[in-house]
Short mmCIF file of C-alpha atoms and ligand atoms in Angstrom, two decimals:
data_model
loop_
_atom_site.label_atom_id
_atom_site.label_comp_id
_atom_site.label_asym_id
_atom_site.label_seq_id
_atom_site.Cartn_x
_atom_site.Cartn_y
_atom_site.Cartn_z
CA MET A 1 123.77 127.83 124.87
CA GLN A 2 125.14 124.28 124.84
CA SER A 3 126.82 122.00 127.72
CA ASN A 4 128.99 119.34 127.55
CA GLU A 5 126.96 117.67 130.38
CA TYR A 6 124.32 114.57 129.30
CA ILE A 7 121.26 115.35 130.42
CA LEU A 8 120.06 111.82 129.03
CA GLU A 9 121.91 108.60 128.77
CA LEU A 10 120.52 105.48 127.05
CA ASP A 11 122.62 102.49 127.28
CA SER A 12 122.15 98.73 125.96
CA ILE A 13 118.70 99.41 125.00
CA VAL A 14 117.05 96.54 123.53
CA LYS A 15 112.88 96.33 122.19
CA THR A 16 111.87 93.55 120.46
CA PHE A 17 108.19 93.08 119.09
CA PRO A 18 106.93 89.68 118.14
CA GLY A 19 109.42 88.59 115.57
CA VAL A 20 111.08 91.84 115.11
CA ARG A 21 114.08 93.39 117.29
CA ALA A 22 113.52 96.56 116.87
CA LEU A 23 116.32 97.77 119.02
CA ASP A 24 119.53 95.82 119.30
CA GLY A 25 121.42 97.31 122.66
CA VAL A 26 121.90 101.05 121.76
CA HIS A 27 122.96 104.07 123.35
CA LEU A 28 122.65 107.48 122.89
CA GLU A 29 123.47 110.45 124.66
CA VAL A 30 121.76 114.17 124.54
CA LYS A 31 123.78 117.47 125.62
CA GLY A 32 121.73 120.03 127.02
CA GLY A 33 120.72 123.03 124.40
CA GLU A 34 122.11 120.39 121.38
CA VAL A 35 119.85 119.60 118.59
CA HIS A 36 120.59 116.13 117.70
CA ALA A 37 119.60 114.30 114.59
CA LEU A 38 119.02 110.61 114.38
CA CYS A 39 119.04 109.46 110.74
CA GLY A 40 118.46 105.74 109.29
CA GLU A 41 116.50 103.58 106.95
CA ASN A 42 113.01 103.11 107.28
CA GLY A 43 112.50 100.47 110.07
CA ALA A 44 115.91 101.80 111.49
CA GLY A 45 114.23 101.60 114.74
CA LYS A 46 114.39 105.92 115.55
CA SER A 47 110.62 106.07 116.41
CA THR A 48 110.33 102.97 118.84
CA LEU A 49 113.60 104.65 120.53
CA MET A 50 111.85 108.19 120.69
CA LYS A 51 108.84 106.30 121.99
CA ILE A 52 110.87 104.45 124.91
CA ILE A 53 112.31 107.96 125.61
CA SER A 54 109.19 109.88 126.06
CA GLY A 55 107.51 107.22 128.11
CA ALA A 56 104.99 105.90 125.44
CA GLN A 57 106.34 102.66 125.43
CA PRO A 58 108.61 100.28 127.55
CA TYR A 59 111.95 98.83 126.69
CA THR A 60 112.96 95.24 126.56
CA SER A 61 116.19 95.68 128.64
CA GLY A 62 118.86 98.09 129.12
CA LYS A 63 119.38 101.59 130.92
CA MET A 64 117.95 105.16 130.91
CA LYS A 65 119.63 108.09 132.82
CA VAL A 66 118.27 111.35 133.21
CA ASP A 67 120.75 114.33 134.78
CA GLY A 68 122.90 110.84 135.95
CA GLN A 69 120.08 109.18 137.64
CA GLU A 70 118.38 106.21 136.60
CA VAL A 71 114.77 106.40 135.35
CA LYS A 72 112.05 104.03 134.81
CA PHE A 73 109.30 105.51 132.93
CA HIS A 74 105.51 103.88 132.85
CA SER A 75 103.82 106.48 130.62
CA THR A 76 104.47 109.88 128.79
CA LYS A 77 103.66 111.39 132.55
CA ASP A 78 106.39 110.14 133.79
CA ALA A 79 108.67 111.56 131.11
CA GLU A 80 107.37 114.70 131.14
CA ARG A 81 108.11 115.27 134.98
CA LYS A 82 111.71 114.47 134.14
CA GLY A 83 111.05 117.33 131.36
CA ILE A 84 110.86 114.78 128.09
CA ALA A 85 108.17 115.59 125.88
CA MET A 86 107.36 114.60 122.24
CA ILE A 87 105.44 116.22 119.36
CA TYR A 88 103.74 113.57 117.49
CA GLN A 89 102.33 113.84 113.78
CA GLU A 90 98.97 113.04 114.69
CA PHE A 91 98.94 115.63 117.31
CA ASN A 92 97.52 115.34 120.57
CA LEU A 93 95.18 118.10 120.59
CA VAL A 94 91.48 118.42 121.24
CA SER A 95 90.27 120.54 118.21
CA ASP A 96 86.80 121.91 119.81
CA LEU A 97 89.31 123.57 122.89
CA THR A 98 91.09 126.51 122.73
CA VAL A 99 94.71 126.68 122.22
CA ALA A 100 95.16 127.90 125.87
CA GLU A 101 92.92 125.02 126.98
CA ASN A 102 95.27 122.69 124.76
CA MET A 103 98.60 123.92 126.23
CA TYR A 104 97.37 123.48 130.08
CA LEU A 105 95.00 120.79 129.60
CA GLY A 106 94.87 118.61 132.65
CA ARG A 107 96.65 121.59 134.13
CA LEU A 108 94.32 124.26 134.20
CA PRO A 109 95.05 127.03 136.49
CA LYS A 110 92.29 127.51 139.67
CA SER A 111 91.26 130.15 141.33
CA LYS A 112 90.79 130.34 145.56
CA LEU A 113 87.30 129.20 144.66
CA GLY A 114 88.34 125.95 142.85
CA THR A 115 86.49 127.37 139.33
CA VAL A 116 89.15 127.87 136.35
CA ASP A 117 91.30 131.10 136.48
CA TRP A 118 90.66 131.88 132.99
CA LYS A 119 92.63 135.19 132.91
CA LYS A 120 95.52 133.26 134.00
CA LEU A 121 95.33 130.68 131.70
CA ASN A 122 94.75 132.84 128.84
CA GLN A 123 97.73 135.36 130.11
CA ASP A 124 100.38 132.38 130.84
CA ALA A 125 99.41 130.79 127.48
CA GLN A 126 99.72 134.10 125.47
CA ASN A 127 103.02 134.74 127.15
CA THR A 128 104.62 131.26 126.20
CA LEU A 129 103.06 131.70 122.68
CA ASP A 130 104.66 135.41 122.37
CA LYS A 131 107.93 134.46 123.83
CA LEU A 132 108.15 131.67 121.10
CA GLY A 133 107.49 134.59 118.60
CA LEU A 134 104.48 132.81 117.61
CA LYS A 135 101.52 134.82 116.10
CA ILE A 136 99.00 132.74 117.36
CA ASN A 137 96.01 134.16 119.61
CA CYS A 138 95.76 131.95 122.59
CA LYS A 139 91.98 131.75 122.40
CA THR A 140 91.52 130.46 119.09
CA LYS A 141 89.93 126.73 118.53
CA ILE A 142 92.50 124.17 117.71
CA ARG A 143 90.04 123.49 114.63
CA ASN A 144 90.84 126.65 113.11
CA LEU A 145 94.51 126.53 112.97
CA SER A 146 96.83 125.26 109.89
CA VAL A 147 98.82 122.19 110.22
CA ALA A 148 101.86 124.21 111.12
CA GLU A 149 100.28 126.38 113.72
CA ALA A 150 98.79 123.08 115.42
CA GLN A 151 102.74 122.03 115.70
CA MET A 152 103.86 125.28 116.98
CA THR A 153 101.23 124.95 119.74
CA GLU A 154 102.41 121.56 120.56
CA ILE A 155 105.68 123.12 120.65
CA ALA A 156 104.67 125.74 123.19
CA LYS A 157 102.49 123.29 125.04
CA CYS A 158 106.30 121.51 126.06
CA LEU A 159 107.10 124.63 127.40
CA THR A 160 104.38 124.87 129.66
CA ILE A 161 105.33 121.70 131.02
CA GLY A 162 108.67 123.07 131.60
CA ALA A 163 110.38 120.36 129.02
CA ARG A 164 114.13 119.98 128.74
CA ILE A 165 113.81 117.74 125.79
CA ILE A 166 111.71 118.20 122.86
CA ILE A 167 111.25 114.82 120.53
CA MET A 168 110.29 115.69 117.25
CA ASP A 169 109.80 112.69 114.71
CA GLU A 170 109.41 114.16 111.15
CA PRO A 171 107.94 117.54 112.25
CA THR A 172 108.39 118.88 108.52
CA ALA A 173 106.74 116.38 106.81
CA ALA A 174 103.64 118.46 106.49
CA LEU A 175 104.85 121.64 106.34
CA THR A 176 105.43 124.27 103.53
CA ASP A 177 109.01 125.88 102.95
CA GLU A 178 107.84 129.12 104.64
CA GLU A 179 106.57 126.82 107.79
CA ILE A 180 109.99 125.16 108.02
CA LYS A 181 111.78 128.11 108.19
CA MET A 182 109.58 129.24 111.04
CA LEU A 183 109.92 125.73 113.01
CA PHE A 184 113.50 126.35 112.79
CA THR A 185 113.60 129.91 113.96
CA ILE A 186 111.68 128.57 116.99
CA ILE A 187 114.29 125.57 117.35
CA ASP A 188 117.01 128.15 117.75
CA GLU A 189 115.15 129.67 120.09
CA LEU A 190 114.57 126.95 122.33
CA LYS A 191 118.32 126.14 122.14
CA LYS A 192 119.31 129.32 122.98
CA ASN A 193 117.27 128.64 126.21
CA GLY A 194 119.17 125.60 126.81
CA ILE A 195 116.40 122.99 125.67
CA SER A 196 117.65 119.89 123.75
CA ILE A 197 115.67 118.95 120.58
CA LEU A 198 115.93 115.54 119.29
CA TYR A 199 115.06 115.59 115.70
CA ILE A 200 114.43 112.70 113.00
CA SER A 201 114.12 113.94 109.41
CA HIS A 202 114.55 111.95 105.72
CA ARG A 203 115.28 114.96 104.60
CA MET A 204 119.14 115.50 104.67
CA ASP A 205 119.20 119.36 103.91
CA GLU A 206 117.34 119.93 107.06
CA ILE A 207 119.55 117.68 109.41
CA PHE A 208 122.90 119.59 107.95
CA THR A 209 121.01 123.23 108.44
CA ILE A 210 119.86 122.48 112.29
CA SER A 211 121.63 119.68 113.67
CA ASP A 212 124.93 120.11 116.11
CA ARG A 213 125.48 116.48 116.17
CA ILE A 214 123.89 113.54 114.04
CA THR A 215 123.30 109.89 115.72
CA VAL A 216 122.79 107.13 112.67
CA PHE A 217 121.02 103.78 113.31
CA ARG A 218 121.20 100.82 111.20
CA ASP A 219 118.65 97.83 111.50
CA GLY A 220 118.05 98.54 115.24
CA LYS A 221 121.90 99.11 115.83
CA HIS A 222 123.77 102.38 116.76
CA VAL A 223 126.13 102.90 113.88
CA ALA A 224 128.34 106.31 115.02
CA THR A 225 127.65 109.56 116.45
CA LYS A 226 129.31 112.42 114.90
CA ASN A 227 129.37 116.64 115.08
CA THR A 228 127.76 117.55 112.14
CA LYS A 229 130.30 119.78 111.21
CA ASP A 230 133.05 116.66 111.09
CA THR A 231 130.55 115.10 108.57
CA ASN A 232 128.88 115.51 105.36
CA TYR A 233 125.80 114.21 103.44
CA ASP A 234 127.65 111.43 101.59
CA ASP A 235 129.08 110.25 104.79
CA VAL A 236 126.05 110.19 106.71
CA VAL A 237 123.97 108.68 103.71
CA ALA A 238 126.69 105.57 103.21
CA MET A 239 126.55 104.76 107.28
CA MET A 240 122.53 104.84 106.65
CA VAL A 241 122.17 102.55 104.08
CA GLY A 242 125.59 101.10 103.81
CA LYS A 243 126.36 102.39 100.32
CA ASN A 244 127.08 105.27 98.42
CA ILE A 245 124.31 106.85 96.80
CA THR A 246 125.88 109.15 93.64
CA ASP A 247 122.83 109.49 91.13
CA LEU A 248 119.73 109.90 93.12
CA TYR A 249 117.67 111.53 89.90
CA PRO A 250 117.88 108.81 86.99
CA LYS A 251 119.18 110.48 83.64
CA ARG A 252 115.94 111.06 81.61
CA ASN A 253 115.94 111.05 78.15
CA TYR A 254 112.40 111.62 77.32
CA GLN A 255 110.42 112.51 73.82
CA SER A 256 107.25 112.27 72.73
CA ALA A 257 104.44 114.03 71.63
CA GLU A 258 101.99 111.16 71.80
CA VAL A 259 98.97 112.50 74.37
CA VAL A 260 97.99 109.82 76.77
CA PHE A 261 95.96 111.56 79.15
CA GLU A 262 93.84 114.98 79.00
CA LEU A 263 92.12 117.15 81.48
CA LYS A 264 89.54 119.57 79.89
CA ASN A 265 88.48 122.30 82.01
CA ILE A 266 88.10 120.17 85.26
CA SER A 267 86.82 122.15 88.30
CA GLY A 268 86.31 121.27 91.79
CA LYS A 269 87.11 122.31 95.33
CA GLY A 270 90.28 124.53 94.97
CA VAL A 271 90.37 123.93 91.32
CA HIS A 272 89.37 126.04 88.54
CA ASP A 273 89.04 125.36 85.14
CA VAL A 274 92.32 123.24 84.89
CA ASN A 275 93.25 122.25 81.08
CA LEU A 276 96.56 119.57 80.60
CA GLN A 277 97.81 117.07 78.40
CA LEU A 278 100.12 114.52 79.78
CA HIS A 279 102.51 112.66 76.80
CA LYS A 280 103.58 108.93 76.74
CA GLY A 281 106.28 108.40 78.81
CA GLU A 282 106.42 111.47 80.36
CA ILE A 283 106.72 112.59 83.63
CA LEU A 284 104.80 115.85 84.64
CA GLY A 285 105.55 117.78 87.74
CA ILE A 286 102.99 119.68 89.40
CA ALA A 287 104.41 122.07 91.41
CA GLY A 288 102.19 124.47 93.82
CA LEU A 289 102.20 125.67 97.53
CA MET A 290 99.65 124.26 100.04
CA GLY A 291 96.24 125.26 99.00
CA SER A 292 97.01 125.76 95.28
CA GLY A 293 95.02 123.41 94.04
CA ASN A 294 98.07 120.69 93.04
CA ILE A 295 96.86 118.05 95.25
CA GLU A 296 93.20 118.83 95.18
CA LEU A 297 93.33 118.39 91.32
CA SER A 298 94.79 115.01 91.52
CA LYS A 299 92.06 113.95 94.21
CA ILE A 300 89.32 115.25 91.73
CA VAL A 301 90.98 113.13 88.75
CA PHE A 302 91.40 109.84 91.21
CA GLY A 303 87.27 110.33 92.42
CA ALA A 304 88.48 110.60 95.88
CA ILE A 305 86.76 114.32 95.85
CA PRO A 306 83.89 115.67 93.78
CA GLN A 307 84.41 116.58 90.26
CA LYS A 308 82.17 119.40 89.31
CA ALA A 309 82.91 119.81 86.02
CA GLY A 310 85.27 118.83 83.11
CA GLU A 311 86.50 115.92 81.20
CA VAL A 312 88.65 113.08 81.65
CA TYR A 313 90.36 111.69 78.50
CA VAL A 314 92.86 108.34 78.79
CA GLU A 315 94.34 107.37 75.25
CA GLY A 316 91.63 109.48 73.49
CA LYS A 317 88.70 108.17 75.18
CA LYS A 318 86.18 109.92 77.68
CA VAL A 319 86.60 108.11 80.70
CA ASN A 320 84.23 108.35 84.07
CA SER A 321 86.77 108.77 87.04
CA SER A 322 84.04 109.84 89.51
CA THR A 323 85.27 107.12 91.90
CA PRO A 324 88.66 105.75 92.96
CA ILE A 325 87.29 102.15 91.91
CA LYS A 326 86.15 103.70 88.49
CA ALA A 327 89.39 105.70 87.98
CA LEU A 328 91.32 102.47 88.57
CA ASN A 329 89.50 100.50 85.80
CA ALA A 330 90.31 103.40 83.57
CA GLY A 331 93.75 102.67 84.28
CA ILE A 332 94.73 105.63 86.01
CA GLY A 333 96.44 104.67 89.50
CA PHE A 334 97.16 107.11 92.25
CA VAL A 335 99.31 107.32 95.35
CA SER A 336 97.88 109.45 97.90
CA ASP A 337 99.40 112.07 100.26
CA ASP A 338 97.52 110.49 102.71
CA ARG A 339 98.36 107.38 103.35
CA LYS A 340 96.19 106.87 106.37
CA GLN A 341 93.24 108.14 104.61
CA GLU A 342 93.44 106.87 101.49
CA GLY A 343 96.20 104.71 101.20
CA LEU A 344 96.01 101.82 103.54
CA VAL A 345 93.79 99.69 105.90
CA LEU A 346 96.14 99.70 108.76
CA ILE A 347 94.69 96.49 110.60
CA ARG A 348 94.95 94.64 107.45
CA SER A 349 98.37 92.67 106.58
CA VAL A 350 100.67 94.04 103.94
CA LYS A 351 99.47 91.08 101.97
CA GLU A 352 96.23 92.18 101.71
CA ASN A 353 97.00 95.88 101.58
CA VAL A 354 98.98 95.59 98.34
CA SER A 355 96.84 93.12 96.70
CA LEU A 356 93.53 95.37 97.75
CA SER A 357 92.96 97.44 94.48
CA SER A 358 94.40 94.74 91.97
CA LEU A 359 92.50 91.77 92.60
CA LYS A 360 91.18 91.44 89.41
CA ASN A 361 94.62 91.18 87.95
CA LEU A 362 95.35 88.59 90.32
CA SER A 363 92.19 86.45 90.12
CA LYS A 364 91.35 83.04 88.48
CA GLY A 365 87.72 83.45 87.50
CA PRO A 366 85.78 84.09 90.81
CA PHE A 367 88.81 83.27 92.72
CA LEU A 368 91.97 84.79 93.82
CA ASP A 369 95.05 83.07 92.42
CA LYS A 370 96.94 82.66 95.82
CA LYS A 371 100.32 81.67 94.12
CA LYS A 372 99.93 84.77 92.06
CA GLU A 373 99.53 87.05 94.81
CA LEU A 374 102.41 85.77 97.15
CA GLU A 375 104.92 86.03 94.19
CA SER A 376 103.64 89.64 93.19
CA VAL A 377 103.91 91.07 97.10
CA ALA A 378 106.73 89.40 97.47
CA LYS A 379 108.54 90.87 94.17
CA ASN A 380 107.68 94.38 95.62
CA VAL A 381 108.55 93.92 98.88
CA GLN A 382 112.10 93.02 97.74
CA ARG A 383 112.31 95.49 95.02
CA LEU A 384 111.41 98.31 97.66
CA ASN A 385 113.12 96.84 100.61
CA ILE A 386 110.02 96.98 102.40
CA LYS A 387 111.26 95.94 106.34
CA ILE A 388 108.31 93.57 107.71
CA SER A 389 108.83 90.43 109.66
CA GLY A 390 106.30 88.49 107.03
CA ILE A 391 103.75 89.50 104.42
CA ASN A 392 101.19 88.61 106.97
CA GLN A 393 102.23 91.54 109.32
CA ASN A 394 99.56 94.51 110.01
CA VAL A 395 100.31 97.40 107.94
CA GLY A 396 99.61 99.30 111.35
CA ASN A 397 102.90 97.87 113.06
CA LEU A 398 105.36 99.18 110.55
CA SER A 399 107.52 102.21 110.39
CA GLY A 400 106.50 104.94 109.05
CA GLY A 401 108.63 105.10 105.65
CA ASN A 402 107.83 101.05 105.15
CA GLN A 403 103.85 101.96 105.28
CA GLN A 404 104.61 104.55 102.43
CA LYS A 405 106.20 101.89 100.27
CA VAL A 406 103.48 99.37 100.61
CA VAL A 407 101.36 102.25 99.38
CA PHE A 408 103.47 102.38 96.60
CA ALA A 409 103.88 98.72 95.92
CA LYS A 410 99.90 98.61 95.72
CA VAL A 411 99.84 100.99 93.22
CA LEU A 412 102.45 99.35 91.12
CA GLU A 413 100.50 96.19 91.60
CA THR A 414 97.46 97.56 89.73
CA ASN A 415 99.71 98.10 86.71
CA PRO A 416 97.98 101.62 85.46
CA SER A 417 98.93 103.24 82.61
CA ILE A 418 98.55 106.60 84.03
CA CYS A 419 100.26 106.92 87.27
CA ILE A 420 99.33 110.01 89.54
CA PHE A 421 101.89 110.46 92.24
CA ASP A 422 101.19 112.66 95.72
CA GLU A 423 104.17 112.99 97.80
CA PRO A 424 105.21 109.69 96.84
CA THR A 425 108.92 109.69 98.89
CA ARG A 426 107.17 111.25 102.09
CA GLY A 427 108.77 109.93 104.89
CA VAL A 428 111.14 107.36 102.86
CA ASP A 429 114.93 107.14 103.25
CA VAL A 430 117.08 108.02 100.78
CA GLY A 431 118.05 104.49 99.64
CA ALA A 432 114.32 103.92 98.97
CA LYS A 433 113.86 107.19 97.52
CA ALA A 434 116.64 106.21 94.77
CA GLU A 435 114.76 103.00 94.21
CA ILE A 436 111.81 104.62 93.69
CA TYR A 437 112.78 107.19 91.23
CA GLN A 438 114.47 104.41 89.24
CA ILE A 439 110.71 102.35 89.36
CA MET A 440 109.20 105.48 87.99
CA ASP A 441 112.10 106.14 85.31
CA ASN A 442 111.57 102.31 84.50
CA LEU A 443 107.83 102.72 84.38
CA THR A 444 107.82 105.54 81.77
CA LYS A 445 110.32 103.44 79.52
CA GLU A 446 107.51 100.66 79.39
CA GLY A 447 105.31 103.46 77.93
CA LYS A 448 103.35 104.55 81.12
CA SER A 449 102.81 108.29 81.88
CA ILE A 450 103.45 109.90 85.57
CA ILE A 451 101.77 113.19 86.77
CA LEU A 452 104.25 114.14 90.05
CA ILE A 453 103.22 116.06 93.19
CA SER A 454 105.70 116.74 95.87
CA SER A 455 106.44 119.65 98.04
CA ASP A 456 109.98 118.49 97.96
CA LEU A 457 111.05 121.15 94.96
CA PRO A 458 114.62 119.36 94.21
CA GLU A 459 112.68 115.98 93.88
CA LEU A 460 110.21 117.55 91.56
CA ILE A 461 112.84 119.14 89.66
CA GLY A 462 115.13 116.03 89.35
CA MET A 463 112.60 113.98 88.16
CA SER A 464 109.98 115.92 86.03
CA ASP A 465 110.34 116.75 82.36
CA ARG A 466 108.21 119.32 82.55
CA ILE A 467 106.47 121.63 85.21
CA LEU A 468 103.17 123.23 85.40
CA VAL A 469 102.82 125.39 88.39
CA MET A 470 99.78 126.08 90.01
CA ARG A 471 98.38 128.94 92.00
CA GLU A 472 95.32 129.62 93.43
CA GLY A 473 93.28 126.45 91.75
CA GLU A 474 94.89 127.30 88.26
CA ILE A 475 97.83 126.59 85.91
CA VAL A 476 99.66 129.46 85.76
CA LYS A 477 102.98 128.72 84.11
CA GLU A 478 104.81 125.70 82.38
CA ILE A 479 108.15 125.17 82.66
CA MET A 480 110.49 122.68 80.66
CA LYS A 481 112.96 120.49 82.74
CA GLU A 482 116.05 122.54 81.05
CA GLU A 483 114.78 126.05 82.50
CA ALA A 484 113.58 124.71 85.97
CA ASN A 485 115.10 125.77 89.33
CA GLN A 486 113.78 126.19 92.63
CA GLU A 487 113.69 130.10 92.17
CA ILE A 488 111.74 129.93 89.23
CA VAL A 489 109.35 127.56 90.00
CA LEU A 490 108.78 129.39 93.68
CA ALA A 491 108.68 132.89 91.98
CA TYR A 492 105.53 131.52 90.17
CA ALA A 493 104.02 129.52 92.70
CA SER A 494 103.94 132.21 95.19
CA GLY A 495 103.21 134.78 92.85
CA GLY A 496 106.26 136.51 92.71
CA VAL A 497 105.68 136.86 89.03
CA SER A 498 103.38 135.79 86.28
CA GLU A 499 103.05 135.92 82.37
N1 ATP B 1 103.92 97.56 117.67
C1 ATP B 1 104.85 97.24 116.56
N2 ATP B 1 104.45 95.64 116.47
C2 ATP B 1 105.35 95.23 115.67
N3 ATP B 1 106.61 95.55 114.91
C3 ATP B 1 106.69 97.11 115.51
C4 ATP B 1 105.92 97.72 116.11
N4 ATP B 1 106.32 98.87 116.10
C5 ATP B 1 107.48 98.85 115.35
N5 ATP B 1 107.65 97.82 114.91
C6 ATP B 1 109.16 97.34 114.01
O1 ATP B 1 109.81 98.06 114.49
C7 ATP B 1 110.60 98.49 113.60
C8 ATP B 1 111.37 99.93 114.14
O2 ATP B 1 110.48 100.67 113.55
P1 ATP B 1 110.24 102.21 113.96
O3 ATP B 1 109.27 102.69 113.56
O4 ATP B 1 111.23 102.62 115.37
O5 ATP B 1 111.45 102.78 112.60
P2 ATP B 1 111.89 104.05 112.34
O6 ATP B 1 113.24 104.21 112.17
O7 ATP B 1 111.10 105.16 112.68
O8 ATP B 1 111.57 104.15 110.55
P3 ATP B 1 110.81 105.44 109.58
O9 ATP B 1 112.01 105.88 109.12
O10 ATP B 1 109.90 104.58 108.27
O11 ATP B 1 109.68 106.03 110.41
C9 ATP B 1 109.95 98.24 112.31
O12 ATP B 1 110.52 96.98 111.63
C10 ATP B 1 108.70 98.10 112.51
O13 ATP B 1 107.82 97.07 112.01
MG1 MG B 2 109.58 106.98 112.16
#
């Protein structure tokens, strides 16, 4: 149910931070019942604009109208009163409370006696969940939900506050393929009810699957708004990055039989008795659904979670990788899928973060070689096109994708011979993705070897010379590049076929 009336209009919005003009006079119009996608490189200003629309951040100048009336939001509550709600990646849910309590937090229905009307609360909550087709019991505590279910709860909560515009900023970043399908079904349902969705994602296939219109931002400026059916992938990418990207994945030409890294009988949380060999210059993909153990395996090998049994060999020598520092010293580098927990120190600068794990390489005796540190950091900032106002900027202030690039730069800085990359391009724009793929290809040409874990199947298949599929903590299948396609990988990952 789409209308041609604009329910939200933004005009000449400017937002400045010290040293950064995040938004430079942008406009945006949202129709009722449309899915409006926002595209743009990392740091283009998408999240900043969404925070402004949802009342989470003030803007420097410009005009905002809801239903033709000018509005000024001082808080997210103000925006909610006008029917605008945002779903955050770090959910705003209280883990010790139930789904129903969270949905009506601060607005719990009261009985005549002034006490909480639990019956009404649970009935209303369950009705809303059911209406969305969600199989969630409203009495479940948030802590017992999966990431996807928590996200669905957030959406249900938006409905209970009467939202007409729901903002989703990279909602699928932590979802599996099945869960993404579920999210899209719900988005369709919301649309039918006249609710508009503002949708940010770096996954182009998603944008073309669900959006009605697409707006592209670049360096804080509005580039274009188009009907999705009147544009295409190449067009949007060209508007985003200012050039065509024809070959996203480098042509790999790899041949080697020299084993440089070996795991023997590795066990730990979610991983049972895994054996594998990685060859010199190889990119080895490890596929698996959420909970299959592939992410856990990489964390065990890097000493981020305990290894219960097994041995790790680097170039034929048994190494101790029971802590991240020991793993680094053994020549193993790791890009974590969770940049906030293991990857970055948000309150420290870009410079400190990039050089933190490689102080040894950058030191002259006991002193840090300041010049070398600066040169090295600057090189990686440029290479990955990291958008920062200066290398002393706090990492916590960077856009999501730029934080991810810092994680990647930090690992490159340690110059590891074995690289383990978990979701290396999560939230990264398509231009920088191409750059990261090129860097990975170059690393292998320098004789380094890579283990790649990614839920982005086109990426896993496009980059890997060989793929191991994991299920229930074990390796169930080896697939060579020539035979790999999404159907085969998924079939083994989900247990649809077995050897
Ligand atoms: N609190 C802040 N202090 C300083 N600069 C900030 C702050 N928040 C955002 N910025 C800057 O504003 C610019 C836009 O950031 P924003 O998060 O909106 O980008 P984005 O388009 O969402 O990118 P991504 O795709 O990486 O998420 C970036 O240069 C970022 O560093
Ligand atoms: Mg963002």
